[in-house]
Tab-separated table of C-alpha atoms and ligand atoms in Angstrom:
chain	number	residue	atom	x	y	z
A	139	UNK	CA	4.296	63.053	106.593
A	140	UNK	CA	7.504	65.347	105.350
A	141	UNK	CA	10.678	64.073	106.802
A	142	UNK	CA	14.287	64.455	105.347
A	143	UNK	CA	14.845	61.197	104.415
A	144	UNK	CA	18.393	59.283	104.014
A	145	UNK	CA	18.607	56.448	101.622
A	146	UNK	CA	21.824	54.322	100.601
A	147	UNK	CA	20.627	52.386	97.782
A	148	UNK	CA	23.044	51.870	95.026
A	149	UNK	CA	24.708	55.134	96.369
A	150	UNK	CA	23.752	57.282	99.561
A	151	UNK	CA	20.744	60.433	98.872
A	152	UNK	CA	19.743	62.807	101.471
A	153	UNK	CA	16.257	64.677	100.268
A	154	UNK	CA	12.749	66.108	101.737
A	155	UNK	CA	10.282	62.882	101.030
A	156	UNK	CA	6.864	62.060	102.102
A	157	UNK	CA	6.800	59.121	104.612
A	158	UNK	CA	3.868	56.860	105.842
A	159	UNK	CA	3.696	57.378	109.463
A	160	UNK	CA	2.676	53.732	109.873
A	161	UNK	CA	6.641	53.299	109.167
A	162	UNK	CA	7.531	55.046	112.093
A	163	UNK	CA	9.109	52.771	114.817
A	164	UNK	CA	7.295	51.410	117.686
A	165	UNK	CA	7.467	53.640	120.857
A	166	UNK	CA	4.787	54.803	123.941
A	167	UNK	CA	4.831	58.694	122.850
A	168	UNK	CA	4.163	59.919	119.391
A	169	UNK	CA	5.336	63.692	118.886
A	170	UNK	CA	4.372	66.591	116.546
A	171	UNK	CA	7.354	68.322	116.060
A	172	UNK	CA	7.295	71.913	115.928
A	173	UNK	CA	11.582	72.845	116.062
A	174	UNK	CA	14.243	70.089	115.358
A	175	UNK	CA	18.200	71.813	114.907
A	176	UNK	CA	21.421	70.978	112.816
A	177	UNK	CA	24.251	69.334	115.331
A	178	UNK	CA	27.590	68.731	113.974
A	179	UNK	CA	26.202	65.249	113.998
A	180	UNK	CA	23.194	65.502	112.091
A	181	UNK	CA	25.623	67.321	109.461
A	182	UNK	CA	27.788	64.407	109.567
A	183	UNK	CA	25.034	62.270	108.277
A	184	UNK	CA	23.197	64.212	105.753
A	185	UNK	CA	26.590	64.883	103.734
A	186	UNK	CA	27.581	61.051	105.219
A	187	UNK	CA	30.845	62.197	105.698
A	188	UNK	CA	30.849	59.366	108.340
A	189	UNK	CA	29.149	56.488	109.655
A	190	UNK	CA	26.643	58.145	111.565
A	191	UNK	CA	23.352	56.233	109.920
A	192	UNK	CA	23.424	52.349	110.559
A	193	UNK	CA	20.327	51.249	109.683
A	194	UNK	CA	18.736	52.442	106.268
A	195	UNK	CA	16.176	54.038	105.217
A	196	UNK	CA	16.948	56.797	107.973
A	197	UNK	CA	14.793	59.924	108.766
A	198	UNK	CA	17.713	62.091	110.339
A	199	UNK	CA	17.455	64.479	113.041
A	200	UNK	CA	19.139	63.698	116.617
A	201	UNK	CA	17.098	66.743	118.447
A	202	UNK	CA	13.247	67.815	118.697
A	203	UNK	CA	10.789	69.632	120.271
A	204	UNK	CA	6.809	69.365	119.550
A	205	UNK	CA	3.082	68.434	121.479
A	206	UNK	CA	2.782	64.746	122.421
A	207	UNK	CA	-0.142	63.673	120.212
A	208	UNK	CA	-0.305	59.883	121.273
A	209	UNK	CA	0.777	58.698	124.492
A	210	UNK	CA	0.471	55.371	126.493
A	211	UNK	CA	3.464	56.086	128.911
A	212	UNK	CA	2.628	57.375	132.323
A	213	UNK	CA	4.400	60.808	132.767
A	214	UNK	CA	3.028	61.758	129.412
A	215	UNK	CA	-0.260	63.276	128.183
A	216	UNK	CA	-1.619	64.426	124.847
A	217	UNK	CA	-0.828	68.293	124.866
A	218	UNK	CA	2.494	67.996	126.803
A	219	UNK	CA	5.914	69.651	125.558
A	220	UNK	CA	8.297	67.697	125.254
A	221	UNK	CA	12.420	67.587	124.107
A	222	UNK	CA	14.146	64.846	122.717
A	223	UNK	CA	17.933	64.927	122.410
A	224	UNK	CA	20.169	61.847	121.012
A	225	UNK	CA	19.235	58.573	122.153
A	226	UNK	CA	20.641	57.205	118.629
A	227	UNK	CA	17.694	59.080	116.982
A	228	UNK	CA	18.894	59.791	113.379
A	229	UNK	CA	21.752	56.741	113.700
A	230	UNK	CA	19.512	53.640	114.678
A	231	UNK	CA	15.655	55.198	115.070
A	232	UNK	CA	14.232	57.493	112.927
A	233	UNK	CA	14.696	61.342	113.912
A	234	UNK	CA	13.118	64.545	114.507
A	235	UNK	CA	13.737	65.874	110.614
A	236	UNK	CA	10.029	65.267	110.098
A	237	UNK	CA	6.489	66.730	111.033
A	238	UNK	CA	6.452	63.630	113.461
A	239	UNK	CA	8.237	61.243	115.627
A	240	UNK	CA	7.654	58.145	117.586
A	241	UNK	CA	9.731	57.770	120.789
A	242	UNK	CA	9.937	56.357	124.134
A	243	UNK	CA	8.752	58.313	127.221
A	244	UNK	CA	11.788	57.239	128.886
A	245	UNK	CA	13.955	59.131	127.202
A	246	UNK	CA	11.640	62.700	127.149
A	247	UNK	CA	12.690	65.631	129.174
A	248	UNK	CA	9.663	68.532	129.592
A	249	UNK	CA	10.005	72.111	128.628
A	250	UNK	CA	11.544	73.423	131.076
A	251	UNK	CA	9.346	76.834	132.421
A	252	UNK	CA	11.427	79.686	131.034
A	253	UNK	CA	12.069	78.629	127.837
A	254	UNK	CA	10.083	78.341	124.667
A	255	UNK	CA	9.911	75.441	122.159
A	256	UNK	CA	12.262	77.676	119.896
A	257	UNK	CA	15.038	78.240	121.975
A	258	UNK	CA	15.293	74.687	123.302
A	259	UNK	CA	16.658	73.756	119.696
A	260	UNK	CA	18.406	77.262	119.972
A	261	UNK	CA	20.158	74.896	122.680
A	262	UNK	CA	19.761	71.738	120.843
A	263	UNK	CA	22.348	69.214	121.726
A	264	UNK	CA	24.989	71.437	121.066
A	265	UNK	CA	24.055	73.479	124.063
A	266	UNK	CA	23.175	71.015	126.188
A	267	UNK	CA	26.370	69.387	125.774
A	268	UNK	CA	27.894	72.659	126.629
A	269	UNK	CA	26.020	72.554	130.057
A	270	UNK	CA	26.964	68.892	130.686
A	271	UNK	CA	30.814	70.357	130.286
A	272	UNK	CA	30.022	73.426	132.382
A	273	UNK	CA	28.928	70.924	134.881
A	274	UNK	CA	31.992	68.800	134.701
A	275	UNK	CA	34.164	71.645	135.161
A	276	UNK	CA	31.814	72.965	138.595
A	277	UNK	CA	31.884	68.989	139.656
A	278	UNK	CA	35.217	68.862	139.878
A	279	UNK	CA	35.724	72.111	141.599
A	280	UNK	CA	36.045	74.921	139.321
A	281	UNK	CA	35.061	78.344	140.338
A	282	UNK	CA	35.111	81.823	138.622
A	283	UNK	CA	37.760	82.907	141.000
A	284	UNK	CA	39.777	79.597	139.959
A	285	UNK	CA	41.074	81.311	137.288
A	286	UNK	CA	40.671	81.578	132.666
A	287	UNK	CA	38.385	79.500	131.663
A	288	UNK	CA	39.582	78.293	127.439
A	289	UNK	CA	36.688	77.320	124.957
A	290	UNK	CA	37.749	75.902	122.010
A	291	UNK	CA	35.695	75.890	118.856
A	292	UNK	CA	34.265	79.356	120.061
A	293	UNK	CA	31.614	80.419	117.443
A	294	UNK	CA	30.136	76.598	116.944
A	295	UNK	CA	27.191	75.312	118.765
A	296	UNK	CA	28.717	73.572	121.616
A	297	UNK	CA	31.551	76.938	122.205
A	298	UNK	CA	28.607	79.636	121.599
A	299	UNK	CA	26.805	78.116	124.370
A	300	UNK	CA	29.527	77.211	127.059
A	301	UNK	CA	30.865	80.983	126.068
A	302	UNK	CA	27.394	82.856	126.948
A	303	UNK	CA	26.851	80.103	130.108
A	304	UNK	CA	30.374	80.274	131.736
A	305	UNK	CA	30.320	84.373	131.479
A	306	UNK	CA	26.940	84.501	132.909
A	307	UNK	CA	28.679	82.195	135.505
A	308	UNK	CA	31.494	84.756	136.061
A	309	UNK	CA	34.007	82.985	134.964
A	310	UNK	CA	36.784	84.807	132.962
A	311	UNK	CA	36.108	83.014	129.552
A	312	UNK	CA	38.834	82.725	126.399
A	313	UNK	CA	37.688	81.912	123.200
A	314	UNK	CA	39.428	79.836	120.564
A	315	UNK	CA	38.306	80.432	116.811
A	316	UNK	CA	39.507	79.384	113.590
A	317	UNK	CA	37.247	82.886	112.254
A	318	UNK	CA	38.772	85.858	113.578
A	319	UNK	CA	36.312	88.199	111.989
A	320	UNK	CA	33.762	86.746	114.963
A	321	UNK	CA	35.927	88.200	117.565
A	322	UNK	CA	32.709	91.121	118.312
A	323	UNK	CA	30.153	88.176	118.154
A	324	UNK	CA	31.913	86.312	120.913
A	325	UNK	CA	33.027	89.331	123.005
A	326	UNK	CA	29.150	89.940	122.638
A	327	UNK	CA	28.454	86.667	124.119
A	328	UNK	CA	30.792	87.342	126.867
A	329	UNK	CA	34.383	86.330	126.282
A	330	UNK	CA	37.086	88.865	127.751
A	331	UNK	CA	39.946	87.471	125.324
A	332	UNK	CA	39.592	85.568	121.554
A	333	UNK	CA	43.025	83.679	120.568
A	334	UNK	CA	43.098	82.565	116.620
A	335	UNK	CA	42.913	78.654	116.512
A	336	UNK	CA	46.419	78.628	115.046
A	337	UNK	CA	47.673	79.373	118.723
A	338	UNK	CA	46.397	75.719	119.656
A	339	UNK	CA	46.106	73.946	116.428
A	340	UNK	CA	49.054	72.652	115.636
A	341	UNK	CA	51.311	69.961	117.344
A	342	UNK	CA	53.029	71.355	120.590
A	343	UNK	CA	55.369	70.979	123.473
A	344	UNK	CA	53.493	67.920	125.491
A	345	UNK	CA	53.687	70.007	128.978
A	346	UNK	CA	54.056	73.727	128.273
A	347	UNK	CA	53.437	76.972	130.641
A	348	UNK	CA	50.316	76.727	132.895
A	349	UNK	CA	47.588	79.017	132.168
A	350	UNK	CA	44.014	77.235	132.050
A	351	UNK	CA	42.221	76.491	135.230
A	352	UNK	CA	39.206	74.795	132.810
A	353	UNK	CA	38.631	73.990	129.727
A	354	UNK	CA	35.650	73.312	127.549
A	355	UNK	CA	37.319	70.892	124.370
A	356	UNK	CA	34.833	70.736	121.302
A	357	UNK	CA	37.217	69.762	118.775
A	358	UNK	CA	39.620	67.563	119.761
A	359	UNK	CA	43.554	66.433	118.795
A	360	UNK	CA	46.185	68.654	118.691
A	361	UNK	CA	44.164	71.806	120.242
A	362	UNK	CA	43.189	69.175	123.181
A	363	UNK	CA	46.435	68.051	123.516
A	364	UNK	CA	47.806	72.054	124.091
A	365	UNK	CA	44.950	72.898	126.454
A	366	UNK	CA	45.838	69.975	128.462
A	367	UNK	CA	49.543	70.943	128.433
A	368	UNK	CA	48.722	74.517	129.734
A	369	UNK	CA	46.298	73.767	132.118
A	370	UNK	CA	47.036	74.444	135.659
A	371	UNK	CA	47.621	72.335	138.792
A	372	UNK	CA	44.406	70.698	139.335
A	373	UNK	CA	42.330	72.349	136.381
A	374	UNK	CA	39.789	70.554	134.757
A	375	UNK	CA	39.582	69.570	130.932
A	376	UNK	CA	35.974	68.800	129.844
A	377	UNK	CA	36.244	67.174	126.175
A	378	UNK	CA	33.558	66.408	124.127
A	379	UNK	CA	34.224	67.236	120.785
A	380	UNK	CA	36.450	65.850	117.256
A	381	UNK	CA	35.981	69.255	115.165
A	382	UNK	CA	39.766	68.992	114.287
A	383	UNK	CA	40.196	65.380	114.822
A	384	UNK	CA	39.433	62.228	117.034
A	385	UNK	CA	43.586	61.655	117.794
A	386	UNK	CA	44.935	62.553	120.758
A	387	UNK	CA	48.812	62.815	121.290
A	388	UNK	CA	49.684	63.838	124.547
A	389	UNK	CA	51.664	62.707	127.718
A	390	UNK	CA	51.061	61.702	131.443
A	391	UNK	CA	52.451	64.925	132.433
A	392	UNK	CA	49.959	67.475	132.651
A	393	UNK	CA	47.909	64.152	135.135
A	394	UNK	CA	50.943	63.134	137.490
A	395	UNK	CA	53.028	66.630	137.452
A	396	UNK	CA	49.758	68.920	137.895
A	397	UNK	CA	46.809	66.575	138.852
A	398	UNK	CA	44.637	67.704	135.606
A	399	UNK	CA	41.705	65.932	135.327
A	400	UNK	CA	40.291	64.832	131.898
A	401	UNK	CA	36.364	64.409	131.858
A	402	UNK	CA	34.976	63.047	128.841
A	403	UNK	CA	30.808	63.728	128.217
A	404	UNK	CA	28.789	62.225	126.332
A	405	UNK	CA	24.893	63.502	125.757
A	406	UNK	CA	24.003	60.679	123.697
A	407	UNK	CA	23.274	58.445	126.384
A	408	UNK	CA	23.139	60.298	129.721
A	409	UNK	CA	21.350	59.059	131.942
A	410	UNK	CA	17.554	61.114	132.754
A	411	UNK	CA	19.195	62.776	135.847
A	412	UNK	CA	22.008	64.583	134.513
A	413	UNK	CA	19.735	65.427	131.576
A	414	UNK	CA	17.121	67.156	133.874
A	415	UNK	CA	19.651	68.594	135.837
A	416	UNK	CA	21.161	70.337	132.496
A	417	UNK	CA	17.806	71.435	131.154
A	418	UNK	CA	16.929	72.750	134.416
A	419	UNK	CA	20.324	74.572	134.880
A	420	UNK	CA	19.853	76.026	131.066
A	421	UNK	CA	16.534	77.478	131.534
A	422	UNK	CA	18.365	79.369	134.819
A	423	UNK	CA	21.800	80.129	133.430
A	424	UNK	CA	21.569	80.978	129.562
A	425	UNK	CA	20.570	84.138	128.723
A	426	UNK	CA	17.620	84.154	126.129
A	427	UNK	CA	19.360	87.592	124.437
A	428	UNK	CA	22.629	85.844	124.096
A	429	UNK	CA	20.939	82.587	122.975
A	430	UNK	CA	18.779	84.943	120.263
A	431	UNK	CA	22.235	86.271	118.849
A	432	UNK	CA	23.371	82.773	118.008
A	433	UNK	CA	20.201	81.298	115.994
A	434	UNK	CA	19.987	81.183	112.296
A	435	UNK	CA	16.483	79.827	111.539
A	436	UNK	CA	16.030	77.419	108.580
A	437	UNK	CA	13.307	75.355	106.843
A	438	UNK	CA	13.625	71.492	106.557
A	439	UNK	CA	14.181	72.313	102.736
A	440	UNK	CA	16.709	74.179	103.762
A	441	UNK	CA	18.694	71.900	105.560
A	442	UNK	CA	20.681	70.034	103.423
A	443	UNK	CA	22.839	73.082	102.255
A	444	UNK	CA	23.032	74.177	105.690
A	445	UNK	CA	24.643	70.957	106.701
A	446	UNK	CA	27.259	71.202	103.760
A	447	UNK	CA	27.692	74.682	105.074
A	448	UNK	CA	28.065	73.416	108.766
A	449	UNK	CA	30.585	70.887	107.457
A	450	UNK	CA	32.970	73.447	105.768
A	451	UNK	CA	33.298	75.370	109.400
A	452	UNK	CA	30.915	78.135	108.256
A	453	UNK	CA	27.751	78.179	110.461
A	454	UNK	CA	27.982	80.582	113.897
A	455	UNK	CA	25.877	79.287	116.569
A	456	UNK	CA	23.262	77.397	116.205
A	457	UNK	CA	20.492	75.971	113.137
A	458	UNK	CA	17.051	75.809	114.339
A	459	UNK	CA	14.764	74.404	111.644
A	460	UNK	CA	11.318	74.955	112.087
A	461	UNK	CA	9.133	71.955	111.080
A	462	UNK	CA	5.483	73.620	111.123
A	463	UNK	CA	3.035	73.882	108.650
A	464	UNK	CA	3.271	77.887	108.399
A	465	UNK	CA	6.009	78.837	106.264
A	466	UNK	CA	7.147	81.693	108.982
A	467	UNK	CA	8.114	80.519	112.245
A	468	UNK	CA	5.733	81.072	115.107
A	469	UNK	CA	7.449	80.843	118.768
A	470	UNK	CA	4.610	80.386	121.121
A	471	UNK	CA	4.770	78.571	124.168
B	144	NDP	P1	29.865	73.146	115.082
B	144	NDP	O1	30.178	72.755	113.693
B	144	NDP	O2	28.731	74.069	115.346
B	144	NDP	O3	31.146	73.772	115.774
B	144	NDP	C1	32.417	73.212	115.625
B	144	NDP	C2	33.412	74.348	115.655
B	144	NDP	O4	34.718	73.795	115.751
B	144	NDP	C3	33.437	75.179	114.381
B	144	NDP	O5	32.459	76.182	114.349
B	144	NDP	C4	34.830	75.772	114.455
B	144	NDP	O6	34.795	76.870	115.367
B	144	NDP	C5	35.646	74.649	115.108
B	144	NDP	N1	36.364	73.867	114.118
B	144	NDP	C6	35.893	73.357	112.940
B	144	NDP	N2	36.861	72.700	112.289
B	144	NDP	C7	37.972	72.795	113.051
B	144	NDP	C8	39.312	72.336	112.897
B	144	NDP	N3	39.706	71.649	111.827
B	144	NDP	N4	40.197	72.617	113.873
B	144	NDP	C9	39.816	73.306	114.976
B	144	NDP	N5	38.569	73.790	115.167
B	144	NDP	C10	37.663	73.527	114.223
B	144	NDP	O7	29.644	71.788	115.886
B	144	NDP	P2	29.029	71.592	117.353
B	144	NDP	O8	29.393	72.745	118.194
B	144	NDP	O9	27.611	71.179	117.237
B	144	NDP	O10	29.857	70.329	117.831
B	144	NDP	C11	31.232	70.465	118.142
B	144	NDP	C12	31.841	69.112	118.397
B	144	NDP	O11	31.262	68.540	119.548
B	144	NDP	C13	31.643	68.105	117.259
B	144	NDP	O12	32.820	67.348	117.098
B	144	NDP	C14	30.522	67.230	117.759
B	144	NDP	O13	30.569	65.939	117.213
B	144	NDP	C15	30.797	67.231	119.252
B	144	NDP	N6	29.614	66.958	120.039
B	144	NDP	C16	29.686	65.950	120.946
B	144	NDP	C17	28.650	65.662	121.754
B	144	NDP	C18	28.797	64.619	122.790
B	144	NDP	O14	27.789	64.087	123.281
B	144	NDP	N7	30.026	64.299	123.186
B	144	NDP	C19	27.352	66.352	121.614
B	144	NDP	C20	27.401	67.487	120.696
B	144	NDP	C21	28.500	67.743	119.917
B	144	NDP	P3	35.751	78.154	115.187
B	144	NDP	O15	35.652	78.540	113.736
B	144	NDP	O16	35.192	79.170	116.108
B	144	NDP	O17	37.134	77.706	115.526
């Protein structure tokens, strides 16, 4: 089968290869992928620009969406949709950057009705991570009429998504972007205000004037450590992301002065619950038209360059790479 294949010997190489399936790891449900996506992570490790892969060789590919073709586990059948996101797929276990995957049935969430194979890796893990944070932020008691709602890394995966879900929502969303000529794409996705990622960027004042009553974090350090220091008395911070950086200066202030809560959220490893639960909230709360603006569809030759481009902070919304036969991609189903 074709899978994008990363090798590391005598120096690291990232190409489209043919692969025996008998090489596949062992699992209960054996997948023909139709979609898989580029994640920030899957970028990370076809450039290896950090120690994402830990077992070598690696077929990458964190995210995928295809027909069960093989299947011993019980809440599977031959002919069933399925999506896979994270799960160390890509890291440890061979991905969904191929025409097939191996998997356990454990770890498979259905299609949820409502939304096609395409526009779950429209979502991808970006976009389910966005719903996990949306979550979060409603867990912990955030309404629209609690007040501005900041997004940071606005025109990535994870902020595209939280932007269209939390203005569907009603809340009064603020985007943060590093590319000011994308103001009109995320006003069209639904924020009211765009501030240029200078504003939060660099290193400020550790408690500073309260204006956030949520925030969705996708990039980390110093822009984390401002939204934090501007959120209001008993906001909610929902970080998930390192775009700028994994540091994180900041004080007890904005926790013991204003009873902010910092929720950290990981998709990797949630548990099946919360993973249904965000599926099933996706397919009711993200518009398809929004999700449509924010898809740039690519072929698994194709995805090498896009992950360089990714890197380098100039990809808007989200890759979908289409792993069929057909060279044009079909969305059925
Ligand atoms: P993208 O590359 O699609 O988006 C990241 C965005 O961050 C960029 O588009 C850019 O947005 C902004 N950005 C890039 N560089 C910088 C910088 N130096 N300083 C400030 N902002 C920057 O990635 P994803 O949306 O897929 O992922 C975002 C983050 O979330 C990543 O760090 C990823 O690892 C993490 N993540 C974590 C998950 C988890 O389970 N915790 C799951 C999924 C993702 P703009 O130009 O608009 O400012």
């Amino acid at each position: 089968m074709k899978a994008l294949l990363l090798t590391n010997d005598g120096g690291f190489k990232a190409q489209v290869s043919q692969v025996d399936e008998a090489d596949m790891p062992a699992g209960d449900v054996t997948v023909a992928l139709d979609y898989s996506t580029l994640n920030y992570k899957d970028a990370l490790a076809l450039t290896n620009k950090s120690p994402v892969v830990r077992t070598w060789p690696m077929v990458a590919g964190i995210d995928g969406v295809g027909r069960v073709v093989e299947s011993s586990h019980p809440s599977w059948k031959v002919g069933d949709v399925v999506v896979h996101n994270g799960w160390g797929l890509g890291e440890t276990r061979w991905g969904c950057l191929a025409e097939k995957v191996r998997l356990q049935g454990d770890w498979l969430v259905r299609l949820p009705k409502g939304l096609t194979a395409h526009l779950a890796m429209g979502i991808g893990t970006a976009g389910y991570t966005a719903m996990l944070c949306v979550l979060a932020l409603e867990d912990h008691g955030v309404q629209p009429k609690s007040g501005e709602i900041l997004v940071t890394g606005a025109t990535g995966g994870v902020g595209s998504v939280a932007v269209a879900l939390l203005s569907k929502l009603g809340y009064t969303v603020v985007a943060v972007t590093g590319k000011p000529q994308e103001e009109a794409y995320l006003r069209s996705l639904g924020a009211a205000a765009v501030i240029e990622r200078a504003a939060m960027s660099e290193p400020g004042k550790l408690f500073q004037k309260e204006r956030w009553a949520g925030v969705v974090d996708a990039v980390g350090s110093h822009t984390l450590a401002n939204a934090l220091a501007q959120t209001r008395y008993g906001g909610v911070v929902a970080a998930c992301g390192l775009a700028q950086g994994m540091d994180l200066q900041t004080s007890v202030m904005p926790f013991i002065l204003r009873g902010v809560s910092l929720i950290g959220v990981d998709s990797v490893m949630a548990p099946m619950a919360k993973r249904q639960r965000a599926w099933d909230r996706l397919a009711r709360d993200l518009d398809p038209a929004m999700l449509g603006k924010m898809i740039e569809d690519i072929t698994l030759e194709q995805a090498l360059d896009a992950a360089h481009r990714l890197m380098a902070s100039q990809v808007r919304g989200r890759l979908v790479v289409n792993l069929r036969p057909s060279p044009a991609p079909v969305k059925y189903y």
